[in-house]
Short mmCIF file of C-alpha atoms and ligand atoms in Angstrom, two decimals:
data_model
loop_
_atom_site.label_atom_id
_atom_site.label_comp_id
_atom_site.label_asym_id
_atom_site.label_seq_id
_atom_site.Cartn_x
_atom_site.Cartn_y
_atom_site.Cartn_z
CA MET J 1 -27.27 3.33 -1.94
CA ASP J 2 -26.51 6.23 -4.44
CA PHE J 3 -23.45 7.78 -3.63
CA GLN J 4 -22.10 10.74 -6.04
CA LYS J 5 -17.98 10.83 -6.48
CA THR J 6 -16.25 13.85 -4.67
CA PRO J 7 -16.31 16.37 -7.26
CA GLY J 8 -12.86 16.17 -9.48
CA TRP J 9 -13.04 12.70 -9.14
CA LEU J 10 -10.58 10.90 -11.84
CA ASP J 11 -11.65 7.47 -12.43
CA PHE J 12 -8.77 5.26 -13.18
CA HIS J 13 -7.66 4.60 -16.18
CA PRO J 14 -9.89 2.79 -18.51
CA ALA J 15 -7.36 0.47 -19.97
CA PRO J 16 -4.20 0.17 -18.96
CA SER J 17 -1.12 -0.36 -21.31
CA VAL J 18 0.80 -4.51 -21.09
CA PRO J 19 3.49 -3.63 -19.44
CA ARG J 20 7.15 -3.80 -21.44
CA PHE J 21 8.64 -4.53 -18.32
CA VAL J 22 7.75 -8.65 -17.83
CA VAL J 23 6.91 -8.94 -14.04
CA PRO J 24 8.34 -12.40 -13.24
CA ALA J 25 6.59 -15.72 -12.35
CA GLY J 26 4.29 -15.36 -9.30
CA ALA J 27 4.50 -11.72 -8.36
CA VAL J 28 2.41 -10.27 -5.89
CA ASP J 29 0.56 -6.06 -6.34
CA ALA J 30 1.24 -5.52 -2.49
CA HIS J 31 -0.92 -2.33 -2.46
CA CYS J 32 -4.27 -2.03 -4.43
CA HIS J 33 -7.77 -1.40 -3.12
CA VAL J 34 -11.66 -2.53 -3.64
CA PHE J 35 -14.69 0.62 -3.00
CA GLY J 36 -16.98 -1.15 -3.02
CA PRO J 37 -19.14 -1.29 -5.16
CA GLY J 38 -21.31 1.22 -3.34
CA ALA J 39 -24.70 -0.38 -3.64
CA GLN J 40 -23.14 -3.63 -2.73
CA PHE J 41 -20.90 -2.29 0.52
CA PRO J 42 -21.35 1.62 0.91
CA TYR J 43 -18.81 3.45 1.73
CA ALA J 44 -18.24 4.63 5.76
CA ALA J 45 -20.43 7.98 7.07
CA GLU J 46 -17.06 9.64 8.39
CA ARG J 47 -15.30 9.02 4.75
CA LYS J 48 -13.37 11.99 3.49
CA TYR J 49 -14.00 10.98 -0.08
CA THR J 50 -16.32 9.59 -1.97
CA PRO J 51 -14.63 6.93 -4.83
CA CYS J 52 -15.39 5.76 -7.78
CA ASP J 53 -16.09 1.98 -8.07
CA ALA J 54 -13.51 -0.39 -8.38
CA SER J 55 -14.71 -3.89 -7.83
CA LYS J 56 -13.05 -7.04 -6.75
CA LEU J 57 -13.94 -7.96 -10.76
CA GLN J 58 -11.89 -4.94 -11.97
CA LEU J 59 -9.03 -5.74 -9.73
CA TYR J 60 -8.29 -8.99 -10.98
CA ALA J 61 -8.57 -8.59 -14.57
CA LEU J 62 -6.12 -5.51 -14.47
CA ARG J 63 -4.08 -8.60 -12.21
CA ASP J 64 -4.33 -10.50 -15.15
CA ARG J 65 -3.76 -7.53 -17.88
CA LEU J 66 -0.73 -6.73 -15.83
CA GLY J 67 1.04 -10.18 -15.12
CA PHE J 68 0.64 -10.02 -11.65
CA ALA J 69 -0.56 -13.58 -9.68
CA ARG J 70 -1.60 -12.05 -7.03
CA ASN J 71 -2.56 -9.06 -4.33
CA VAL J 72 -2.80 -7.92 -1.29
CA ILE J 73 -5.47 -5.32 -0.65
CA VAL J 74 -5.10 -2.77 1.61
CA GLN J 75 -8.50 -1.44 3.28
CA ALA J 76 -9.22 1.95 1.88
CA THR J 77 -9.76 5.23 4.45
CA CYS J 78 -13.46 5.02 2.63
CA HIS J 79 -14.59 1.93 3.70
CA GLY J 80 -13.31 3.81 7.88
CA ASN J 81 -13.38 -0.03 9.84
CA ASP J 82 -16.38 -2.23 7.77
CA ASN J 83 -13.96 -4.28 6.08
CA ARG J 84 -16.57 -6.27 4.02
CA ALA J 85 -15.64 -5.28 0.72
CA MET J 86 -11.84 -6.34 1.31
CA VAL J 87 -13.00 -9.27 3.31
CA ASP J 88 -15.29 -10.50 -0.16
CA ALA J 89 -12.60 -9.73 -2.31
CA LEU J 90 -10.27 -12.03 -0.59
CA ARG J 91 -13.56 -15.23 -0.75
CA HIS J 92 -13.18 -14.24 -4.02
CA SER J 93 -10.08 -15.19 -4.69
CA GLU J 94 -9.51 -18.22 -5.21
CA GLY J 95 -6.78 -17.77 -2.79
CA ARG J 96 -4.81 -15.61 -4.65
CA ALA J 97 -5.59 -12.57 -2.68
CA ARG J 98 -3.90 -11.63 1.14
CA GLY J 99 -5.42 -8.20 3.02
CA VAL J 100 -5.14 -5.67 5.56
CA ALA J 101 -7.84 -4.81 7.25
CA THR J 102 -8.71 -1.33 10.03
CA VAL J 103 -10.11 -2.05 12.35
CA LYS J 104 -11.02 -0.58 16.65
CA ARG J 105 -9.94 -0.86 19.80
CA THR J 106 -12.61 -3.00 19.99
CA VAL J 107 -12.96 -5.30 17.42
CA THR J 108 -13.32 -8.48 18.42
CA ASP J 109 -11.59 -12.45 19.49
CA HIS J 110 -13.99 -13.74 16.84
CA GLU J 111 -13.61 -10.78 14.20
CA LEU J 112 -10.32 -11.24 13.71
CA HIS J 113 -10.29 -15.01 13.17
CA TYR J 114 -12.98 -14.48 11.04
CA MET J 115 -11.07 -12.06 9.37
CA HIS J 116 -7.83 -14.13 9.89
CA GLU J 117 -9.51 -17.23 8.08
CA ALA J 118 -10.67 -15.16 5.32
CA GLY J 119 -6.82 -13.90 4.25
CA VAL J 120 -6.37 -10.71 6.30
CA ARG J 121 -2.68 -10.84 7.55
CA GLY J 122 -2.90 -7.31 8.86
CA VAL J 123 -3.81 -4.00 10.04
CA ARG J 124 -3.60 -0.37 8.84
CA PHE J 125 -2.65 2.38 10.75
CA ASN J 126 -3.18 5.93 8.82
CA PHE J 127 -1.82 9.08 10.02
CA VAL J 128 -2.62 11.22 7.24
CA LYS J 129 -4.42 13.62 8.04
CA ARG J 130 -6.69 14.83 5.55
CA LEU J 131 -7.40 10.91 4.93
CA VAL J 132 -9.00 9.93 8.58
CA ASP J 133 -10.12 11.82 12.15
CA PHE J 134 -7.83 11.11 15.43
CA THR J 135 -6.84 8.03 16.71
CA PRO J 136 -5.01 7.77 20.02
CA LYS J 137 -2.25 5.82 20.29
CA GLU J 138 -2.55 4.10 23.15
CA ASP J 139 -5.92 1.97 20.80
CA LEU J 140 -3.28 1.75 18.17
CA LEU J 141 -0.39 -0.47 20.46
CA SER J 142 -3.45 -2.17 21.99
CA ILE J 143 -4.70 -2.58 18.39
CA ALA J 144 -1.31 -4.48 17.65
CA GLU J 145 -0.79 -6.09 20.86
CA ARG J 146 -4.13 -8.23 19.84
CA ILE J 147 -2.78 -9.12 16.01
CA ALA J 148 0.70 -9.76 17.21
CA PRO J 149 -0.36 -13.47 18.47
CA LEU J 150 -2.09 -14.16 15.07
CA GLY J 151 1.34 -13.61 12.78
CA TRP J 152 -0.07 -9.88 11.63
CA HIS J 153 1.53 -7.32 10.61
CA VAL J 154 0.86 -3.22 10.99
CA VAL J 155 1.18 -1.05 7.49
CA ILE J 156 1.21 2.21 8.38
CA TYR J 157 1.05 5.13 6.54
CA PHE J 158 1.83 9.07 6.89
CA GLU J 159 3.53 12.01 5.46
CA ALA J 160 7.26 12.89 5.66
CA ASP J 161 7.50 15.88 8.39
CA ASP J 162 5.34 13.85 11.23
CA LEU J 163 8.47 11.27 11.13
CA PRO J 164 10.51 12.93 13.69
CA GLU J 165 6.94 12.85 16.16
CA LEU J 166 5.56 9.36 15.24
CA TRP J 167 9.18 7.86 15.45
CA ASP J 168 8.74 6.62 19.81
CA PHE J 169 5.15 5.04 18.21
CA PHE J 170 6.13 3.28 15.17
CA THR J 171 9.21 1.80 17.02
CA ALA J 172 7.58 0.75 19.83
CA LEU J 173 5.27 -1.76 17.58
CA PRO J 174 5.31 -4.85 18.62
CA THR J 175 5.63 -6.56 15.11
CA VAL J 176 6.79 -6.35 11.79
CA VAL J 177 6.05 -2.81 10.51
CA VAL J 178 5.52 -2.14 6.55
CA VAL J 179 5.52 1.63 5.31
CA ASP J 180 3.82 2.63 2.73
CA HIS J 181 5.06 5.04 -0.15
CA MET J 182 7.92 4.93 1.43
CA GLY J 183 6.87 7.87 3.73
CA ARG J 184 5.84 10.29 1.04
CA PRO J 185 9.49 11.53 0.49
CA ASP J 186 9.59 15.20 -1.18
CA VAL J 187 11.35 14.02 -3.64
CA SER J 188 12.43 17.83 -5.21
CA LEU J 189 14.63 17.39 -1.52
CA PRO J 190 17.74 15.75 -1.82
CA VAL J 191 18.04 11.90 -1.38
CA ASP J 192 20.59 12.16 0.71
CA GLY J 193 18.91 15.35 2.81
CA PRO J 194 18.05 15.11 5.92
CA GLN J 195 14.64 14.37 5.82
CA PHE J 196 15.22 10.71 3.24
CA GLU J 197 18.02 10.54 5.56
CA ARG J 198 15.90 10.10 8.70
CA PHE J 199 13.56 8.24 6.86
CA VAL J 200 16.42 5.66 6.14
CA ARG J 201 17.52 5.78 9.62
CA LEU J 202 14.68 4.47 10.52
CA MET J 203 14.53 1.29 8.82
CA THR J 204 18.56 0.75 9.37
CA GLU J 205 17.68 1.37 13.57
CA HIS J 206 14.91 -1.41 12.75
CA ALA J 207 14.97 -4.11 11.27
CA ASN J 208 11.51 -5.52 11.65
CA ILE J 209 10.34 -1.75 8.94
CA TRP J 210 10.03 -2.96 5.68
CA SER J 211 8.74 -0.09 3.34
CA LYS J 212 6.53 -0.55 0.19
CA VAL J 213 7.82 1.67 -2.57
CA SER J 214 5.25 2.54 -4.45
CA CYS J 215 3.07 5.37 -5.66
CA PRO J 216 5.73 7.36 -7.08
CA GLU J 217 2.17 8.88 -9.39
CA ARG J 218 2.08 10.14 -6.01
CA LEU J 219 5.19 12.02 -5.37
CA SER J 220 6.80 12.53 -7.92
CA ILE J 221 6.94 16.91 -9.76
CA THR J 222 8.36 15.74 -13.20
CA GLY J 223 4.90 13.25 -13.86
CA PRO J 224 4.30 10.27 -16.02
CA LYS J 225 6.16 11.91 -19.01
CA ALA J 226 9.52 10.19 -19.62
CA LEU J 227 12.35 12.04 -20.91
CA ASP J 228 13.68 9.62 -23.22
CA GLY J 229 13.86 6.28 -23.79
CA GLU J 230 16.19 5.12 -21.82
CA GLN J 231 14.19 7.18 -18.83
CA ALA J 232 11.42 6.72 -16.27
CA ALA J 233 8.34 7.79 -16.00
CA TYR J 234 8.26 9.34 -12.90
CA ARG J 235 12.11 9.17 -12.84
CA ASP J 236 12.23 12.37 -9.98
CA VAL J 237 11.53 9.28 -7.51
CA VAL J 238 14.00 6.51 -9.46
CA PRO J 239 16.68 7.21 -6.94
CA PHE J 240 14.59 7.22 -3.74
CA ALA J 241 12.88 4.25 -4.50
CA ARG J 242 15.90 2.46 -5.55
CA ARG J 243 17.95 3.79 -2.72
CA ILE J 244 15.51 1.61 -0.57
CA VAL J 245 15.96 -1.07 -2.57
CA GLU J 246 18.71 -1.22 -3.15
CA THR J 247 19.73 -0.98 0.49
CA PHE J 248 17.23 -3.11 2.16
CA PRO J 249 16.64 -5.93 -0.57
CA ASP J 250 15.13 -8.26 1.94
CA ARG J 251 12.19 -5.69 3.35
CA VAL J 252 11.24 -3.90 0.16
CA LEU J 253 7.38 -4.08 -1.60
CA TRP J 254 5.90 -3.11 -4.47
CA GLY J 255 2.14 -2.36 -5.57
CA THR J 256 0.17 -0.34 -8.25
CA ASP J 257 -2.43 1.39 -5.46
CA TRP J 258 -5.11 0.89 -8.21
CA PRO J 259 -7.88 2.26 -7.92
CA HIS J 260 -5.39 5.28 -6.99
CA PRO J 261 -7.28 7.49 -4.75
CA ASN J 262 -7.07 10.34 -4.59
CA LEU J 263 -5.25 12.05 -7.92
CA SER J 264 -5.62 15.19 -9.42
CA ASP J 265 -3.79 16.27 -11.75
CA HIS J 266 -3.50 12.58 -13.82
CA MET J 267 -4.36 9.20 -13.12
CA PRO J 268 -1.41 6.96 -13.85
CA ASP J 269 -1.25 4.09 -16.71
CA ASP J 270 -1.35 0.92 -14.81
CA GLY J 271 1.04 -0.55 -17.19
CA LEU J 272 3.45 2.35 -16.89
CA LEU J 273 4.01 2.00 -12.91
CA VAL J 274 5.10 -1.32 -13.64
CA ASP J 275 7.50 -0.27 -16.39
CA PHE J 276 9.08 1.75 -13.68
CA ILE J 277 9.46 -1.19 -11.20
CA SER J 278 12.64 -1.90 -13.74
CA HIS J 279 14.08 1.34 -13.34
CA VAL J 280 14.59 0.89 -8.87
CA ALA J 281 15.36 -2.82 -8.94
CA THR J 282 17.67 -3.23 -11.32
CA THR J 283 18.29 -6.51 -11.21
CA THR J 284 16.81 -9.84 -12.22
CA GLU J 285 17.84 -11.26 -8.40
CA LEU J 286 16.38 -7.07 -7.00
CA GLN J 287 13.14 -8.02 -8.37
CA LYS J 288 12.26 -11.63 -7.68
CA LYS J 289 13.10 -10.85 -4.48
CA LEU J 290 10.95 -6.97 -4.68
CA LEU J 291 7.94 -8.68 -6.09
CA VAL J 292 8.02 -12.20 -5.28
CA ASP J 293 10.09 -13.08 -2.46
CA ASN J 294 9.65 -10.48 0.07
CA PRO J 295 5.82 -10.26 -0.20
CA MET J 296 5.45 -14.43 -0.08
CA ARG J 297 7.39 -14.74 3.03
CA LEU J 298 5.07 -11.45 4.48
CA TYR J 299 1.70 -12.37 2.50
CA TRP J 300 1.98 -16.45 2.43
CA PRO J 301 5.04 -17.49 4.39
CA GLU J 302 3.16 -21.37 4.60
CA GLU J 303 4.05 -22.00 1.03
CA PRO J 304 7.52 -23.29 -0.31
C1 0GY S 1 -3.13 5.45 -0.94
C2 0GY S 1 -2.99 6.75 -0.71
C3 0GY S 1 -3.64 6.88 -0.34
C4 0GY S 1 -5.45 6.80 -0.21
C5 0GY S 1 -5.08 5.30 0.70
O1 0GY S 1 -6.90 4.37 2.50
C6 0GY S 1 -6.81 5.73 1.71
O2 0GY S 1 -7.86 6.43 1.18
O3 0GY S 1 -4.54 5.35 1.83
C7 0GY S 1 -3.96 8.69 -0.37
O4 0GY S 1 -5.16 9.24 -1.00
O5 0GY S 1 -2.85 9.27 -0.65
O6 0GY S 1 -2.35 4.73 -0.77
O7 0GY S 1 -3.88 4.97 -1.54
#
């Protein structure tokens, strides 16, 4: 099938730089996607955007270029509840990728076990209105109860302003809960202001809640340009991510978000995104927890 990209769609960076920051051995890119290819794995009818194709082999080439050992591939909304592209990528990863699926309440036990065997370890609940249609909370709770016995967790994606309304639902979930991109704070607000304090309180009061300190390119207003050799690209996001890493060092993950859906201003150089890590996890101990120990505990718990 021939799919036309959404007008203005930015393709992923054609030649990311090799990062200056050398990630620790065994590092996991814990948030990335595959798109299609659409001719093999058609995009979902209910999608809100049509991306460029971004295949498993392109993802694994990026993994190697950036120095990572493994990936966690998160089902993207352009594929709806059809997890075939993501599962195919897991099956061709030689055990070096695990996945997060999107499922409906009607998913069968057989389908869940098939996905588990392929390497899926979580489901994603998306509350970002520009990306998905509404799903009733009772459906999501029913899914969470189904996947909990498999040892899976729930990944949630929402906008900071929606947290108050979603708080009771999130805190009632029976599994580990991983928040995408720190709950999308407005980084023009103070890092100790009410909006981000609310997110910190969520993690403080609920020890099952983790966060990805990812997507500075989505959150930043200052953008990719560093001021001088000392300051990071996306420097306005640094205090937010650093606070989460230092307060909850055992419950943080990091990911590239390749191939970076829905960016209209600029497409990040993935090498620069990796360099960002050293500004938010500033010791080798924190870097190892963020990139190796935490994702391994969540996605490859069977490995010593
Ligand atoms: C991300 C962010 C976005 C999109 C998706 O599944 C998706 O379509 O997650 C976004 O547009 O903010 O994490 O990739």
